[in-house]
Coordinates of C-alpha atoms in Angstrom, one line a residue:
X952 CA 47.6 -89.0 115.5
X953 CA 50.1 -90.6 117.8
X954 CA 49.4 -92.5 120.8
X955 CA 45.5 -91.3 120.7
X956 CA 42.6 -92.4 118.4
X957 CA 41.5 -89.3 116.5
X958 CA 37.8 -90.9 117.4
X959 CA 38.8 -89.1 121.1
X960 CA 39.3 -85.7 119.8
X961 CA 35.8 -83.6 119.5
X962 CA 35.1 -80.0 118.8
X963 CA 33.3 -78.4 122.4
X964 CA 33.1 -75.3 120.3
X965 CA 33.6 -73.3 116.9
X966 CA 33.3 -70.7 114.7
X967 CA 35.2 -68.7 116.7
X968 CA 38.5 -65.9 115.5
X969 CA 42.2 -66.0 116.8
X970 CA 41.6 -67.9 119.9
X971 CA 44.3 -68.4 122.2
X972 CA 45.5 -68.6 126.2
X973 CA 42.9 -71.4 127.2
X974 CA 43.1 -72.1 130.8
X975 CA 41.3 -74.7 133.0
X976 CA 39.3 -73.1 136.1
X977 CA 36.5 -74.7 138.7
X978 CA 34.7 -76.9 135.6
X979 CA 35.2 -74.9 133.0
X980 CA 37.7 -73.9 130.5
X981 CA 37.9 -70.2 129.6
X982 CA 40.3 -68.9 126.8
X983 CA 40.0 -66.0 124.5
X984 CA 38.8 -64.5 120.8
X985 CA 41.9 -62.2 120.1
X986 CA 39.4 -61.4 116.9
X987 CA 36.6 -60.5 119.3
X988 CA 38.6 -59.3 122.1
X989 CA 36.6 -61.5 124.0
X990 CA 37.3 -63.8 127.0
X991 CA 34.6 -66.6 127.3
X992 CA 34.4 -69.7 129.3
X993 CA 33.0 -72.8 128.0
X994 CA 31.7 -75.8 129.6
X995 CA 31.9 -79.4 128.7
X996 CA 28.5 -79.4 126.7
X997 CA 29.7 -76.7 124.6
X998 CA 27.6 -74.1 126.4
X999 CA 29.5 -70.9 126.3
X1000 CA 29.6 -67.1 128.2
X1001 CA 31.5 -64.0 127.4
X1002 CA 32.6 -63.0 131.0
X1003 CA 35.2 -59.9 130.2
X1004 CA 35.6 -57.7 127.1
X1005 CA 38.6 -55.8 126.8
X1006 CA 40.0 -53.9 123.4
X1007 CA 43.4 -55.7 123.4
X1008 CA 45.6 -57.9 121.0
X1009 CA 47.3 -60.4 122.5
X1010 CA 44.7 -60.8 125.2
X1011 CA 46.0 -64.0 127.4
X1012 CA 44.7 -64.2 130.9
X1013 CA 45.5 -66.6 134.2
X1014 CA 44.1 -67.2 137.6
X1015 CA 45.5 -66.3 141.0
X1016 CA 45.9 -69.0 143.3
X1017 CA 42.8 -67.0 145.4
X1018 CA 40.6 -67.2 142.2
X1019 CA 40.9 -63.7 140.9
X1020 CA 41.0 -63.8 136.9
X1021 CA 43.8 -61.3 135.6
X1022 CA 43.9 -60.5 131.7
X1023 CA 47.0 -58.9 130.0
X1024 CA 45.4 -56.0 128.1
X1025 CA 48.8 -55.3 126.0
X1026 CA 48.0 -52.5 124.4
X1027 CA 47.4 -50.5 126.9
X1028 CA 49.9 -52.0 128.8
X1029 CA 47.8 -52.5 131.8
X1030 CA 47.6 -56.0 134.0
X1031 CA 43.2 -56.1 134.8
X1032 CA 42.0 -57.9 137.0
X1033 CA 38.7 -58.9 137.1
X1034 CA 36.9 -58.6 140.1
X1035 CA 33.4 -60.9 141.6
X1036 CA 30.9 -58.3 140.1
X1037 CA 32.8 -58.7 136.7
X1038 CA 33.9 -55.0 136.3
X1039 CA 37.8 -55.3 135.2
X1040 CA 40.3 -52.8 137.4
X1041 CA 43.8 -52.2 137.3
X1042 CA 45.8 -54.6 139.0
X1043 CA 49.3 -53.3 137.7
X1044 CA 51.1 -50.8 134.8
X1045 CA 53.3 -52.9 132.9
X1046 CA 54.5 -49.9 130.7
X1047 CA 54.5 -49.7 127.4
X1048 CA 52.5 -51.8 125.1
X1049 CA 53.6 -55.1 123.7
X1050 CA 53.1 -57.3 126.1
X1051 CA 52.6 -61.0 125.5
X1052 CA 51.7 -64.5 127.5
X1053 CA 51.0 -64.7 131.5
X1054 CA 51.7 -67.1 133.9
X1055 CA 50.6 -67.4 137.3
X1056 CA 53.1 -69.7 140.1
X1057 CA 51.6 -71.0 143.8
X1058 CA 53.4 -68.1 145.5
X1059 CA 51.0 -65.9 143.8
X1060 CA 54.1 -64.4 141.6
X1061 CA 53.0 -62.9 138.4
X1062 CA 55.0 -63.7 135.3
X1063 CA 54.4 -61.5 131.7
X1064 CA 56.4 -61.8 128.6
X1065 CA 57.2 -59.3 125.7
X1066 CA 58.0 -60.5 122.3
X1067 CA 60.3 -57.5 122.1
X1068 CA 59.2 -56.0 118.8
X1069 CA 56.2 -54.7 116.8
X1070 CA 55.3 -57.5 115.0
X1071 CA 52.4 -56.3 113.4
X1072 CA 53.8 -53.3 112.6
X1073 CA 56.4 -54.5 110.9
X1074 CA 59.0 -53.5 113.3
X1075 CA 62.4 -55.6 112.8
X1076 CA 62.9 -58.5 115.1
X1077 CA 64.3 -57.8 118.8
X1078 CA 64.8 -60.3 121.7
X1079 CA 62.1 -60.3 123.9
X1080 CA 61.4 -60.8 127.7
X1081 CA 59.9 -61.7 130.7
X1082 CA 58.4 -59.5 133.6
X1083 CA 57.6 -60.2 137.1
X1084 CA 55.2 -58.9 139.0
X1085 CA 55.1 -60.3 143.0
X1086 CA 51.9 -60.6 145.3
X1087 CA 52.8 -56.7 146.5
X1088 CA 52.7 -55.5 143.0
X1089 CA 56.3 -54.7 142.8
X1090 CA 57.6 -54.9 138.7
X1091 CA 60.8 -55.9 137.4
X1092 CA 62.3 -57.6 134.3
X1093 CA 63.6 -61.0 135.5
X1094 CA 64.6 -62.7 132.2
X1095 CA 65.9 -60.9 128.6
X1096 CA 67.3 -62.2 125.4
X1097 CA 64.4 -64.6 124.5
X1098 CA 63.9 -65.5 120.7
X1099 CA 60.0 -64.8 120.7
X1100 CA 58.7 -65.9 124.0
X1101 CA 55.6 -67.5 123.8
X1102 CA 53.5 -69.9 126.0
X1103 CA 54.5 -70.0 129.7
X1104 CA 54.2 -72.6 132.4
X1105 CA 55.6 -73.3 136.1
X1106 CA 56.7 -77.2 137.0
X1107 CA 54.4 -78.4 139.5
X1108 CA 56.8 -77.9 143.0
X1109 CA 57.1 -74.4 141.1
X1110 CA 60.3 -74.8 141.4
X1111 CA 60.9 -74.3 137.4
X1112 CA 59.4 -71.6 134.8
X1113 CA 59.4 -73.3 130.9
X1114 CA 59.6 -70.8 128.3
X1115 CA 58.7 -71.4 124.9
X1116 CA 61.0 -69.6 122.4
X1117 CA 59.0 -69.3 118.9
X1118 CA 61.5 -68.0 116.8
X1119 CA 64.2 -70.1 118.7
X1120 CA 62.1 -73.7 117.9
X1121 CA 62.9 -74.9 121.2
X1122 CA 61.6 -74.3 125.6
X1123 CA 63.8 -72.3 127.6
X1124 CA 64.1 -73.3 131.4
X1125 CA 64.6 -71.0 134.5
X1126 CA 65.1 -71.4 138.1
X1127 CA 62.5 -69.6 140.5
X1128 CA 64.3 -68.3 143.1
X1129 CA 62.6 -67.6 146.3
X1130 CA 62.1 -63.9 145.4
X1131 CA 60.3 -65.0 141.9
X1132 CA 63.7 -64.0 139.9
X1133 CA 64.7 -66.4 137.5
X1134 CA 68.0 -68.1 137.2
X1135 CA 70.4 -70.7 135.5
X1136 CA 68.7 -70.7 132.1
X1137 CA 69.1 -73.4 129.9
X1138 CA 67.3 -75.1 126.9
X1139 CA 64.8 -77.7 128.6
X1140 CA 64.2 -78.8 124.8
X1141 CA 65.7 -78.8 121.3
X1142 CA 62.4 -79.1 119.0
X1143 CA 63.9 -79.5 115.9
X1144 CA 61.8 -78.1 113.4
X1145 CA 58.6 -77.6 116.2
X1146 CA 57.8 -74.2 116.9
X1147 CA 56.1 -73.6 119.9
X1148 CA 53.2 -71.2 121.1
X1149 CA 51.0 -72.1 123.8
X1150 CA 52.2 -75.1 126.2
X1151 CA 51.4 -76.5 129.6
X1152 CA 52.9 -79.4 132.1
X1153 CA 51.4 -82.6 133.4
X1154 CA 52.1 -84.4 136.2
X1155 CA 55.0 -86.1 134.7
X1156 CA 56.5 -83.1 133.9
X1157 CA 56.5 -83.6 130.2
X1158 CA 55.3 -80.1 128.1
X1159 CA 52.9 -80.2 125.7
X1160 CA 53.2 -77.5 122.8
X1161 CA 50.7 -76.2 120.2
X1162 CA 52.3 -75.7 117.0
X1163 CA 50.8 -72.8 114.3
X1164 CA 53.0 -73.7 111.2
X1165 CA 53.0 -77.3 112.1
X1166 CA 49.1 -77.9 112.2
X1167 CA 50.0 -80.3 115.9
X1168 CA 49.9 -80.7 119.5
X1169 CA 52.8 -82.4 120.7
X1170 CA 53.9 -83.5 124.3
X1171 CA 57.9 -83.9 125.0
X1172 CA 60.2 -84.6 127.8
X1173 CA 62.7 -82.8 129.1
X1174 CA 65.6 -83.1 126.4
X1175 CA 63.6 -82.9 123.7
X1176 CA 61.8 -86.8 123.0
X1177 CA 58.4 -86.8 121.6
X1178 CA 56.3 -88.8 123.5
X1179 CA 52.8 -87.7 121.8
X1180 CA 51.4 -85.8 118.9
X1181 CA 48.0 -84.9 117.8
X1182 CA 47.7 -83.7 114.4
X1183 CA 45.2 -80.4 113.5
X1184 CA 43.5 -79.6 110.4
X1185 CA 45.1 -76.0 111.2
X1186 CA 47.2 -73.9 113.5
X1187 CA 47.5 -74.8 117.3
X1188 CA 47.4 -72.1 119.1
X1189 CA 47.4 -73.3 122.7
X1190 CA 46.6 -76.0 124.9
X1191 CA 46.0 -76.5 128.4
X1192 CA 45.0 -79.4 130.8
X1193 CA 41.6 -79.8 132.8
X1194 CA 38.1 -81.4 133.0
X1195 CA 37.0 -83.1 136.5
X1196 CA 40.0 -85.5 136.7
X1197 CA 42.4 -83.3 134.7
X1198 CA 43.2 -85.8 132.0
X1199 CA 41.2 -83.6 129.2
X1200 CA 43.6 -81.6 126.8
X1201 CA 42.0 -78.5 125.3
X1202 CA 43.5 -77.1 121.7
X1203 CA 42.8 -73.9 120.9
X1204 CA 43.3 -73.6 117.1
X1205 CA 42.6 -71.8 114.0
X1206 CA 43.5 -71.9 110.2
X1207 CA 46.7 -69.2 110.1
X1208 CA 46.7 -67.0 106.7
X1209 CA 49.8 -64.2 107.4
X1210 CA 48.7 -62.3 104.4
X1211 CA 45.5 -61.5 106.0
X1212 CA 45.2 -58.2 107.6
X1213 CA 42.9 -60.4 111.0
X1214 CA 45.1 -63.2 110.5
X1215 CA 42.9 -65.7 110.2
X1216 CA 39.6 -66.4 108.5
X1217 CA 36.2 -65.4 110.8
X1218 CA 34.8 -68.4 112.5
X1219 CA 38.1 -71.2 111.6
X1220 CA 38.6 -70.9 114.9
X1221 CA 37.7 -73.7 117.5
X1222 CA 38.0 -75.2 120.8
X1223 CA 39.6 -79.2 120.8
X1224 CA 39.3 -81.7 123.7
X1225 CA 40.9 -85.4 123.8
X1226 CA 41.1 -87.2 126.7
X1227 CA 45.1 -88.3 127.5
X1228 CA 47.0 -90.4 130.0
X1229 CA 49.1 -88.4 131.8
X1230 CA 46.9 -85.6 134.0
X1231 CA 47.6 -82.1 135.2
X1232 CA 49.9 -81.5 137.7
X1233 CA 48.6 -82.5 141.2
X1234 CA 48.8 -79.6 143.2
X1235 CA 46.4 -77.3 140.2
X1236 CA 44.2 -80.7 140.1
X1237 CA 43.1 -79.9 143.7
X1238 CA 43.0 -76.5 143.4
X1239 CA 40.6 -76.7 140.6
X1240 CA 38.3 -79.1 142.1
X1241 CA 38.2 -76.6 145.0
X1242 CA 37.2 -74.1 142.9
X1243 CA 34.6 -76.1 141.5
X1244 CA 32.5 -76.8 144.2
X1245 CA 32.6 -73.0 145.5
X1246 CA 29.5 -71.0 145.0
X1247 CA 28.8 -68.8 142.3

């Protein structure tokens, strides 16, 4: 481990499946069991809730800037969201199945990307994409030609959607336009041999990946400079920043066997935490302090 004493990483939970798209909300983090089909939140004693259940692989979810949970349930191509009682409605029709990671911007814009193939069932490789879907529930395919998008994340003055491209080993960059399109793509960063699932930014608008193949977490700046890495004992699936001052990194990872029908072995999966310099981006700090001190 680089830059941070392994001493500082700790297990909040385990013995979980495929466990991916963890996201930091009020004070705790909530991410989900793709072997489960499971979304559960977790606090920072380890003390964890299943809150939606929903027959899906990928199942990645994100919060609304007015504290509504929504869950990508890809195969049946349906955006839920989950309302205060818990029960899960339909918040838009995406279309056909496949549909990927999600990403939420402070305009309330909605962004959902395919992979563009059938992975599992052995369909032959096609560029994927990435949807948008605005406040009014309006639909339309704002980015193609993406080398496996993966992990998703919006720069801070939400000004700049980060894409990372799997297959590609590198993040793509977009433009937000005013209207949530996205323009003027370029690579934000050549990872060399990286390859990148989920990510998330930090204040100083440096990305941190989790890498699968890799068995790291790694934070880089804009061109492609390492500044950070964790090693794993297995896959990194995907990380995300949080706890009360938004300096905690969570890793969501798992041992990775591709010649396993579930993918990976029941219960290698856990939940990471190490505390690190650089905090979330200001603007989702206060927003998530907000939400921790509403009622429940």
């Amino acid at each position: 481990m680089t830059g941070t004493r392994e001493s500082e990483v700790r297990t909040l939970l385990a013995g979980r499946g495929l466990v991916e798209s963890p996201r930091w909300h009020g004070d705790r983090l909530y991410f989900s069991d793709w072997s489960a089909h499971e979304v559960i939140a977790v606090d920072l004693a380890g003390r964890s809730e299943v809150i939606a259940r929903v027959e899906s692989l990928p199942l990645c979810t994100a919060w609304q800037p007015d504290g509504q949970l929504l869950i990508v349930s890809s195969t049946d191509g349906l955006l839920l969201r989950r309302e205060p009682d818990g029960t899960l409605v339909t918040h838009a029709d995406l279309g056909k199945s496949g549909w990927n990671d999600i990403v939420v911007d402070g305009r309330g814009n909605v962004y959902v990307d395919s992979i563009g193939f059938d992975m599992m069932a052995g369909e032959a490789y096609a560029p994927g994409f990435v949807s948008l879907v605005t406040p009014d529930v309006s639909i339309r395919r704002v980015a193609d030609g993406l080398a496996f998008p993966n992990g998703m994340a919006v720069a801070a003055d939400n000004s700049t959607l980060i894409v990372a491209e799997s297959y590609g080993h590198s993040l793509a960059a977009f433009d937000m336009d005013p209207d949530g399109g996205l323009s003027r793509r370029r690579v934000w960063a050549d990872l060399g041999d990286g390859t990148p699932d989920g990510i998330c930014v930090d204040a100083e608008n440096a990305v941190w990946y989790a890498d699968v193949p890799s068995k790291r977490c790694v934070r880089v700046a804009e061109g492609g400079l390492v500044l950070q890495t964790i090693e794993l004992d297995r896959g990194g699936f995907a990380c995300a920043l949080g706890g009360p001052a938004g300096k905690t990194l969570f890793v969501v990872a798992a041992e990775w066997r591709d010649n396993l029908p579930e993918m990976v072995p029941a219960g290698s999966g856990q939940v990471l935490a190490a505390e690190v310099d650089a905090p979330m981006d200001v603007n989702r700090l206060t927003l998530v302090q907000e939400w921790a001190s509403w009622p429940r």
